[in-house]
């Protein structure tokens, strides 16, 4: 039995590659989308040979929002599952001093991902089926002094996915919000991350596959993050602004 095709946006990222392996191992044809897509030709051959599934490559730039409609039109088929792993994190102090860095963070974590999800949602709605998966962040659940530029962009994306899920609830289209917490990737390289709270990309990928299968709405990859963020959201503002977290 041929399974549904899966589109992976930001397929060059560590999470994107792990997701590609996870779904291919389950028998899904995979569409890999990223900038400089020719750099994924070795991955395409590896995934295709390893799991005996069709794999295609597609040039995609999340920040070139004017190309998103034509990008979707050019896909060999409209996927049944689309997973957006687009994201960029810059140090908070850099985004405070450099408007260019601030803009890249906002556009990479909100504008670009929301725009391509909206394009896909409209096509899925017309067809009446499909699953959209957006990888957001626990950083979006409360603004913190140490990363509020990144966190505010992710907060916007989380709210977008929530609204989109509500809109699509009766249209045959499901929307999943993924909140990974810390993940050991190139984006977090050099950070001192606590092992108990830090997932591997493969763990995120298997969590996404389960969430799609079970039609989950909001998923914390490690359940402890649900508790942590509940506590952080519950701290009164007059106390929170005196903390260094």
PDB file of C-alpha atoms in Angstrom:
ATOM      1  CA  UNK A   1       0.000   0.000   0.000  1.00  0.00           C
ATOM      2  CA  UNK A   2       1.394   3.388  -1.038  1.00  0.00           C
ATOM      3  CA  UNK A   3       1.478   5.843   1.861  1.00  0.00           C
ATOM      4  CA  UNK A   4       0.833   9.579   1.764  1.00  0.00           C
ATOM      5  CA  UNK A   5       3.578  11.824   0.446  1.00  0.00           C
ATOM      6  CA  UNK A   6       5.352  14.093   2.932  1.00  0.00           C
ATOM      7  CA  UNK A   7       6.758  17.555   2.190  1.00  0.00           C
ATOM      8  CA  UNK A   8       9.581  18.686   4.475  1.00  0.00           C
ATOM      9  CA  UNK A   9      10.388  22.409   4.487  1.00  0.00           C
ATOM     10  CA  UNK A  10      13.926  23.271   5.647  1.00  0.00           C
ATOM     11  CA  UNK A  11      15.048  19.759   4.794  1.00  0.00           C
ATOM     12  CA  UNK A  12      18.756  20.672   5.248  1.00  0.00           C
ATOM     13  CA  UNK A  13      18.241  21.304   8.970  1.00  0.00           C
ATOM     14  CA  UNK A  14      19.118  18.561  11.454  1.00  0.00           C
ATOM     15  CA  UNK A  15      15.459  18.131  12.392  1.00  0.00           C
ATOM     16  CA  UNK A  16      14.397  18.246   8.742  1.00  0.00           C
ATOM     17  CA  UNK A  17      16.785  15.412   7.833  1.00  0.00           C
ATOM     18  CA  UNK A  18      15.706  13.344  10.832  1.00  0.00           C
ATOM     19  CA  UNK A  19      12.050  13.808   9.864  1.00  0.00           C
ATOM     20  CA  UNK A  20      12.826  12.709   6.310  1.00  0.00           C
ATOM     21  CA  UNK A  21      14.433   9.480   7.572  1.00  0.00           C
ATOM     22  CA  UNK A  22      11.575   8.846  10.010  1.00  0.00           C
ATOM     23  CA  UNK A  23       8.763   9.143   7.474  1.00  0.00           C
ATOM     24  CA  UNK A  24      10.716   7.362   4.720  1.00  0.00           C
ATOM     25  CA  UNK A  25      11.335   4.464   7.140  1.00  0.00           C
ATOM     26  CA  UNK A  26       7.554   4.239   7.547  1.00  0.00           C
ATOM     27  CA  UNK A  27       7.125   3.958   3.779  1.00  0.00           C
ATOM     28  CA  UNK A  28       6.155   7.531   2.885  1.00  0.00           C
ATOM     29  CA  UNK A  29       7.398   9.149  -0.356  1.00  0.00           C
ATOM     30  CA  UNK A  30       9.329  12.268   0.629  1.00  0.00           C
ATOM     31  CA  UNK A  31       9.662  15.717  -0.935  1.00  0.00           C
ATOM     32  CA  UNK A  32      12.713  17.567   0.387  1.00  0.00           C
ATOM     33  CA  UNK A  33      12.552  21.379   0.140  1.00  0.00           C
ATOM     34  CA  UNK A  34      15.328  23.807   1.039  1.00  0.00           C
ATOM     35  CA  UNK A  35      17.692  26.458  -0.280  1.00  0.00           C
ATOM     36  CA  UNK A  36      20.629  25.207  -2.360  1.00  0.00           C
ATOM     37  CA  UNK A  37      18.785  21.962  -2.777  1.00  0.00           C
ATOM     38  CA  UNK A  38      21.619  20.404  -4.802  1.00  0.00           C
ATOM     39  CA  UNK A  39      23.475  19.956  -1.492  1.00  0.00           C
ATOM     40  CA  UNK A  40      20.880  17.323  -0.555  1.00  0.00           C
ATOM     41  CA  UNK A  41      21.495  15.034  -3.529  1.00  0.00           C
ATOM     42  CA  UNK A  42      23.541  12.584  -1.422  1.00  0.00           C
ATOM     43  CA  UNK A  43      20.796  12.546   1.248  1.00  0.00           C
ATOM     44  CA  UNK A  44      18.177  11.981  -1.440  1.00  0.00           C
ATOM     45  CA  UNK A  45      20.034   8.928  -2.791  1.00  0.00           C
ATOM     46  CA  UNK A  46      20.701   7.588   0.700  1.00  0.00           C
ATOM     47  CA  UNK A  47      17.084   7.882   1.843  1.00  0.00           C
ATOM     48  CA  UNK A  48      15.719   6.466  -1.404  1.00  0.00           C
ATOM     49  CA  UNK A  49      18.045   3.433  -1.369  1.00  0.00           C
ATOM     50  CA  UNK A  50      17.792   2.828   2.371  1.00  0.00           C
ATOM     51  CA  UNK A  51      13.982   2.805   2.544  1.00  0.00           C
ATOM     52  CA  UNK A  52      12.964   2.097  -1.091  1.00  0.00           C
ATOM     53  CA  UNK A  53      10.703   5.148  -1.346  1.00  0.00           C
ATOM     54  CA  UNK A  54      10.581   7.958  -3.954  1.00  0.00           C
ATOM     55  CA  UNK A  55      12.465  11.101  -2.861  1.00  0.00           C
ATOM     56  CA  UNK A  56      12.395  14.406  -4.771  1.00  0.00           C
ATOM     57  CA  UNK A  57      14.251  17.709  -4.288  1.00  0.00           C
ATOM     58  CA  UNK A  58      12.688  21.182  -4.497  1.00  0.00           C
ATOM     59  CA  UNK A  59      14.287  24.614  -4.209  1.00  0.00           C
ATOM     60  CA  UNK A  60      12.567  26.625  -1.461  1.00  0.00           C
ATOM     61  CA  UNK A  61      13.381  29.862   0.345  1.00  0.00           C
ATOM     62  CA  UNK A  62      11.134  30.658   3.314  1.00  0.00           C
ATOM     63  CA  UNK A  63      11.970  34.368   3.099  1.00  0.00           C
ATOM     64  CA  UNK A  64      10.997  34.729  -0.569  1.00  0.00           C
ATOM     65  CA  UNK A  65       7.312  34.702   0.267  1.00  0.00           C
ATOM     66  CA  UNK A  66       6.324  35.938  -3.193  1.00  0.00           C
ATOM     67  CA  UNK A  67       7.532  32.581  -4.607  1.00  0.00           C
ATOM     68  CA  UNK A  68       5.596  30.341  -2.240  1.00  0.00           C
ATOM     69  CA  UNK A  69       2.499  29.938  -4.406  1.00  0.00           C
ATOM     70  CA  UNK A  70       4.537  28.956  -7.467  1.00  0.00           C
ATOM     71  CA  UNK A  71       6.653  26.647  -5.294  1.00  0.00           C
ATOM     72  CA  UNK A  72       3.536  24.702  -4.263  1.00  0.00           C
ATOM     73  CA  UNK A  73       2.259  24.648  -7.854  1.00  0.00           C
ATOM     74  CA  UNK A  74       5.555  23.160  -9.049  1.00  0.00           C
ATOM     75  CA  UNK A  75       5.513  20.184  -6.658  1.00  0.00           C
ATOM     76  CA  UNK A  76       5.031  16.836  -8.438  1.00  0.00           C
ATOM     77  CA  UNK A  77       1.913  16.302  -6.316  1.00  0.00           C
ATOM     78  CA  UNK A  78       0.222  18.165  -3.483  1.00  0.00           C
ATOM     79  CA  UNK A  79       1.472  16.327  -0.364  1.00  0.00           C
ATOM     80  CA  UNK A  80      -0.884  14.890   2.243  1.00  0.00           C
ATOM     81  CA  UNK A  81       1.497  15.841   5.057  1.00  0.00           C
ATOM     82  CA  UNK A  82       3.589  19.039   5.182  1.00  0.00           C
ATOM     83  CA  UNK A  83       6.123  19.658   7.943  1.00  0.00           C
ATOM     84  CA  UNK A  84       7.684  23.083   8.448  1.00  0.00           C
ATOM     85  CA  UNK A  85      11.059  22.976  10.231  1.00  0.00           C
ATOM     86  CA  UNK A  86      12.055  26.505   9.185  1.00  0.00           C
ATOM     87  CA  UNK A  87      13.714  28.528  11.949  1.00  0.00           C
ATOM     88  CA  UNK A  88      16.619  30.775  12.878  1.00  0.00           C
ATOM     89  CA  UNK A  89      18.017  31.740  16.271  1.00  0.00           C
ATOM     90  CA  UNK A  90      20.372  34.674  16.843  1.00  0.00           C
ATOM     91  CA  UNK A  91      21.791  35.866  20.184  1.00  0.00           C
ATOM     92  CA  UNK A  92      19.396  38.269  21.894  1.00  0.00           C
ATOM     93  CA  UNK A  93      21.989  41.045  22.179  1.00  0.00           C
ATOM     94  CA  UNK A  94      22.669  40.889  18.435  1.00  0.00           C
ATOM     95  CA  UNK A  95      18.989  41.321  17.587  1.00  0.00           C
ATOM     96  CA  UNK A  96      18.823  44.297  19.966  1.00  0.00           C
ATOM     97  CA  UNK A  97      21.702  46.082  18.220  1.00  0.00           C
ATOM     98  CA  UNK A  98      21.292  44.976  14.600  1.00  0.00           C
ATOM     99  CA  UNK A  99      17.919  45.604  12.968  1.00  0.00           C
ATOM    100  CA  UNK A 100      18.931  43.280  10.130  1.00  0.00           C
ATOM    101  CA  UNK A 101      19.471  40.398  12.549  1.00  0.00           C
ATOM    102  CA  UNK A 102      16.173  41.198  14.281  1.00  0.00           C
ATOM    103  CA  UNK A 103      14.309  41.220  10.962  1.00  0.00           C
ATOM    104  CA  UNK A 104      15.848  37.901   9.876  1.00  0.00           C
ATOM    105  CA  UNK A 105      14.750  36.268  13.128  1.00  0.00           C
ATOM    106  CA  UNK A 106      11.203  37.619  12.850  1.00  0.00           C
ATOM    107  CA  UNK A 107      10.826  36.678   9.179  1.00  0.00           C
ATOM    108  CA  UNK A 108      12.494  33.250   9.527  1.00  0.00           C
ATOM    109  CA  UNK A 109      10.440  32.178  12.531  1.00  0.00           C
ATOM    110  CA  UNK A 110       7.101  33.801  11.741  1.00  0.00           C
ATOM    111  CA  UNK A 111       6.514  35.470   8.374  1.00  0.00           C
ATOM    112  CA  UNK A 112       8.086  32.796   6.158  1.00  0.00           C
ATOM    113  CA  UNK A 113       6.725  29.722   7.968  1.00  0.00           C
ATOM    114  CA  UNK A 114       3.235  31.243   8.367  1.00  0.00           C
ATOM    115  CA  UNK A 115       3.078  32.262   4.714  1.00  0.00           C
ATOM    116  CA  UNK A 116       3.955  28.828   3.314  1.00  0.00           C
ATOM    117  CA  UNK A 117       1.620  27.124   5.804  1.00  0.00           C
ATOM    118  CA  UNK A 118      -1.165  29.448   4.630  1.00  0.00           C
ATOM    119  CA  UNK A 119      -0.506  28.574   0.981  1.00  0.00           C
ATOM    120  CA  UNK A 120      -0.590  24.860   1.740  1.00  0.00           C
ATOM    121  CA  UNK A 121      -3.644  25.198   3.993  1.00  0.00           C
ATOM    122  CA  UNK A 122      -5.678  26.799   1.221  1.00  0.00           C
ATOM    123  CA  UNK A 123      -4.796  23.943  -1.172  1.00  0.00           C
ATOM    124  CA  UNK A 124      -5.478  21.302   1.490  1.00  0.00           C
ATOM    125  CA  UNK A 125      -8.811  22.950   2.286  1.00  0.00           C
ATOM    126  CA  UNK A 126      -9.870  22.820  -1.364  1.00  0.00           C
ATOM    127  CA  UNK A 127      -8.922  19.134  -1.515  1.00  0.00           C
ATOM    128  CA  UNK A 128     -10.515  18.440   1.872  1.00  0.00           C
ATOM    129  CA  UNK A 129      -7.662  16.489   3.428  1.00  0.00           C
ATOM    130  CA  UNK A 130      -4.149  16.711   4.793  1.00  0.00           C
ATOM    131  CA  UNK A 131      -2.028  17.390   7.847  1.00  0.00           C
ATOM    132  CA  UNK A 132       0.084  20.490   8.477  1.00  0.00           C
ATOM    133  CA  UNK A 133       2.841  20.322  11.079  1.00  0.00           C
ATOM    134  CA  UNK A 134       4.521  23.468  12.350  1.00  0.00           C
ATOM    135  CA  UNK A 135       7.615  23.254  14.529  1.00  0.00           C
ATOM    136  CA  UNK A 136       7.403  26.187  16.951  1.00  0.00           C
ATOM    137  CA  UNK A 137       9.115  26.561  20.342  1.00  0.00           C
ATOM    138  CA  UNK A 138       8.488  26.641  24.071  1.00  0.00           C
ATOM    139  CA  UNK A 139      10.298  30.003  23.874  1.00  0.00           C
ATOM    140  CA  UNK A 140       7.041  31.393  22.497  1.00  0.00           C
ATOM    141  CA  UNK A 141       5.103  30.661  25.669  1.00  0.00           C
ATOM    142  CA  UNK A 142       6.537  33.555  27.676  1.00  0.00           C
ATOM    143  CA  UNK A 143       8.899  36.348  26.722  1.00  0.00           C
ATOM    144  CA  UNK A 144      12.217  36.163  28.529  1.00  0.00           C
ATOM    145  CA  UNK A 145      14.991  38.756  28.645  1.00  0.00           C
ATOM    146  CA  UNK A 146      17.500  36.271  27.263  1.00  0.00           C
ATOM    147  CA  UNK A 147      15.716  35.476  23.966  1.00  0.00           C
ATOM    148  CA  UNK A 148      12.544  37.520  23.517  1.00  0.00           C
ATOM    149  CA  UNK A 149      13.190  38.352  19.844  1.00  0.00           C
ATOM    150  CA  UNK A 150      13.243  34.676  18.900  1.00  0.00           C
ATOM    151  CA  UNK A 151      10.533  33.876  21.449  1.00  0.00           C
ATOM    152  CA  UNK A 152       8.133  36.548  20.199  1.00  0.00           C
ATOM    153  CA  UNK A 153       8.453  35.334  16.606  1.00  0.00           C
ATOM    154  CA  UNK A 154       7.744  31.769  17.745  1.00  0.00           C
ATOM    155  CA  UNK A 155       4.817  33.021  19.848  1.00  0.00           C
ATOM    156  CA  UNK A 156       3.348  34.512  16.689  1.00  0.00           C
ATOM    157  CA  UNK A 157       3.814  31.240  14.810  1.00  0.00           C
ATOM    158  CA  UNK A 158       2.232  29.256  17.648  1.00  0.00           C
ATOM    159  CA  UNK A 159      -0.792  31.569  17.621  1.00  0.00           C
ATOM    160  CA  UNK A 160      -0.996  31.306  13.826  1.00  0.00           C
ATOM    161  CA  UNK A 161      -1.039  27.504  13.987  1.00  0.00           C
ATOM    162  CA  UNK A 162      -3.683  27.581  16.724  1.00  0.00           C
ATOM    163  CA  UNK A 163      -5.954  29.789  14.645  1.00  0.00           C
ATOM    164  CA  UNK A 164      -5.331  27.762  11.501  1.00  0.00           C
ATOM    165  CA  UNK A 165      -6.204  24.556  13.381  1.00  0.00           C
ATOM    166  CA  UNK A 166      -9.462  26.139  14.532  1.00  0.00           C
ATOM    167  CA  UNK A 167     -10.303  27.286  10.992  1.00  0.00           C
ATOM    168  CA  UNK A 168      -9.509  23.882   9.453  1.00  0.00           C
ATOM    169  CA  UNK A 169     -11.232  21.760  12.104  1.00  0.00           C
ATOM    170  CA  UNK A 170     -14.274  21.124   9.897  1.00  0.00           C
ATOM    171  CA  UNK A 171     -12.427  21.133   6.577  1.00  0.00           C
ATOM    172  CA  UNK A 172     -10.765  17.731   6.767  1.00  0.00           C
ATOM    173  CA  UNK A 173      -7.378  19.278   7.497  1.00  0.00           C
ATOM    174  CA  UNK A 174      -5.501  18.762  10.762  1.00  0.00           C
ATOM    175  CA  UNK A 175      -2.859  21.122  12.162  1.00  0.00           C
ATOM    176  CA  UNK A 176      -0.196  20.020  14.648  1.00  0.00           C
ATOM    177  CA  UNK A 177       1.922  22.398  16.742  1.00  0.00           C
ATOM    178  CA  UNK A 178       5.240  20.910  17.865  1.00  0.00           C
ATOM    179  CA  UNK A 179       7.075  22.411  20.855  1.00  0.00           C
ATOM    180  CA  UNK A 180      10.419  20.582  20.996  1.00  0.00           C
ATOM    181  CA  UNK A 181      12.164  22.308  23.910  1.00  0.00           C
ATOM    182  CA  UNK A 182      15.956  22.098  23.697  1.00  0.00           C
ATOM    183  CA  UNK A 183      17.239  20.030  20.755  1.00  0.00           C
ATOM    184  CA  UNK A 184      20.856  19.126  20.064  1.00  0.00           C
ATOM    185  CA  UNK A 185      21.384  20.624  16.600  1.00  0.00           C
ATOM    186  CA  UNK A 186      23.740  22.976  14.768  1.00  0.00           C
ATOM    187  CA  UNK A 187      21.472  25.828  15.927  1.00  0.00           C
ATOM    188  CA  UNK A 188      22.217  25.096  19.581  1.00  0.00           C
ATOM    189  CA  UNK A 189      25.871  24.111  19.093  1.00  0.00           C
ATOM    190  CA  UNK A 190      28.064  25.490  21.896  1.00  0.00           C
ATOM    191  CA  UNK A 191      25.157  26.016  24.305  1.00  0.00           C
ATOM    192  CA  UNK A 192      25.290  24.383  27.733  1.00  0.00           C
ATOM    193  CA  UNK A 193      22.045  22.397  27.530  1.00  0.00           C
ATOM    194  CA  UNK A 194      20.837  20.115  30.368  1.00  0.00           C
ATOM    195  CA  UNK A 195      20.759  16.532  29.126  1.00  0.00           C
ATOM    196  CA  UNK A 196      17.417  15.720  30.764  1.00  0.00           C
ATOM    197  CA  UNK A 197      15.725  18.534  28.878  1.00  0.00           C
ATOM    198  CA  UNK A 198      17.503  18.115  25.550  1.00  0.00           C
ATOM    199  CA  UNK A 199      16.125  15.936  22.762  1.00  0.00           C
ATOM    200  CA  UNK A 200      17.916  14.524  19.749  1.00  0.00           C
ATOM    201  CA  UNK A 201      16.590  15.335  16.251  1.00  0.00           C
ATOM    202  CA  UNK A 202      15.557  11.679  15.809  1.00  0.00           C
ATOM    203  CA  UNK A 203      13.443  11.963  18.966  1.00  0.00           C
ATOM    204  CA  UNK A 204      11.689  15.028  17.547  1.00  0.00           C
ATOM    205  CA  UNK A 205      11.104  13.182  14.283  1.00  0.00           C
ATOM    206  CA  UNK A 206       9.530  10.133  15.919  1.00  0.00           C
ATOM    207  CA  UNK A 207       7.388  12.446  18.085  1.00  0.00           C
ATOM    208  CA  UNK A 208       6.111  14.208  14.981  1.00  0.00           C
ATOM    209  CA  UNK A 209       5.273  10.907  13.277  1.00  0.00           C
ATOM    210  CA  UNK A 210       3.259   9.793  16.333  1.00  0.00           C
ATOM    211  CA  UNK A 211       1.505  13.165  16.527  1.00  0.00           C
ATOM    212  CA  UNK A 212       0.468  12.950  12.871  1.00  0.00           C
ATOM    213  CA  UNK A 213      -0.785   9.389  13.267  1.00  0.00           C
ATOM    214  CA  UNK A 214      -2.765  10.164  16.427  1.00  0.00           C
ATOM    215  CA  UNK A 215      -3.934  13.599  15.228  1.00  0.00           C
ATOM    216  CA  UNK A 216      -2.531  15.401  18.233  1.00  0.00           C
ATOM    217  CA  UNK A 217      -3.007  19.163  18.432  1.00  0.00           C
ATOM    218  CA  UNK A 218      -0.067  20.436  20.518  1.00  0.00           C
ATOM    219  CA  UNK A 219       2.920  18.230  21.287  1.00  0.00           C
ATOM    220  CA  UNK A 220       5.792  18.686  23.741  1.00  0.00           C
ATOM    221  CA  UNK A 221       8.514  16.288  22.604  1.00  0.00           C
ATOM    222  CA  UNK A 222       9.613  15.710  26.216  1.00  0.00           C
ATOM    223  CA  UNK A 223       6.559  15.859  28.547  1.00  0.00           C
ATOM    224  CA  UNK A 224       8.568  17.562  31.295  1.00  0.00           C
ATOM    225  CA  UNK A 225       8.486  20.741  29.190  1.00  0.00           C
ATOM    226  CA  UNK A 226       4.720  20.950  29.696  1.00  0.00           C
ATOM    227  CA  UNK A 227       5.314  21.146  33.451  1.00  0.00           C
ATOM    228  CA  UNK A 228       8.205  23.582  33.145  1.00  0.00           C
ATOM    229  CA  UNK A 229       6.307  25.967  30.915  1.00  0.00           C
ATOM    230  CA  UNK A 230       3.201  25.788  33.129  1.00  0.00           C
ATOM    231  CA  UNK A 231       5.348  26.925  36.043  1.00  0.00           C
ATOM    232  CA  UNK A 232       7.049  29.674  34.025  1.00  0.00           C
ATOM    233  CA  UNK A 233       3.719  30.976  32.709  1.00  0.00           C
ATOM    234  CA  UNK A 234       2.345  31.008  36.273  1.00  0.00           C
ATOM    235  CA  UNK A 235       5.063  33.223  37.770  1.00  0.00           C
ATOM    236  CA  UNK A 236       3.610  36.673  38.585  1.00  0.00           C
ATOM    237  CA  UNK A 237       5.032  39.444  36.440  1.00  0.00           C
ATOM    238  CA  UNK A 238       6.405  41.437  39.372  1.00  0.00           C
ATOM    239  CA  UNK A 239       8.509  38.398  40.329  1.00  0.00           C
ATOM    240  CA  UNK A 240       9.310  37.335  36.768  1.00  0.00           C
ATOM    241  CA  UNK A 241      10.920  40.650  35.837  1.00  0.00           C
ATOM    242  CA  UNK A 242      13.385  40.254  38.708  1.00  0.00           C
ATOM    243  CA  UNK A 243      14.502  36.816  37.532  1.00  0.00           C
ATOM    244  CA  UNK A 244      17.356  36.017  35.153  1.00  0.00           C
ATOM    245  CA  UNK A 245      16.058  33.224  32.963  1.00  0.00           C
TER     246      UNK A 245
END
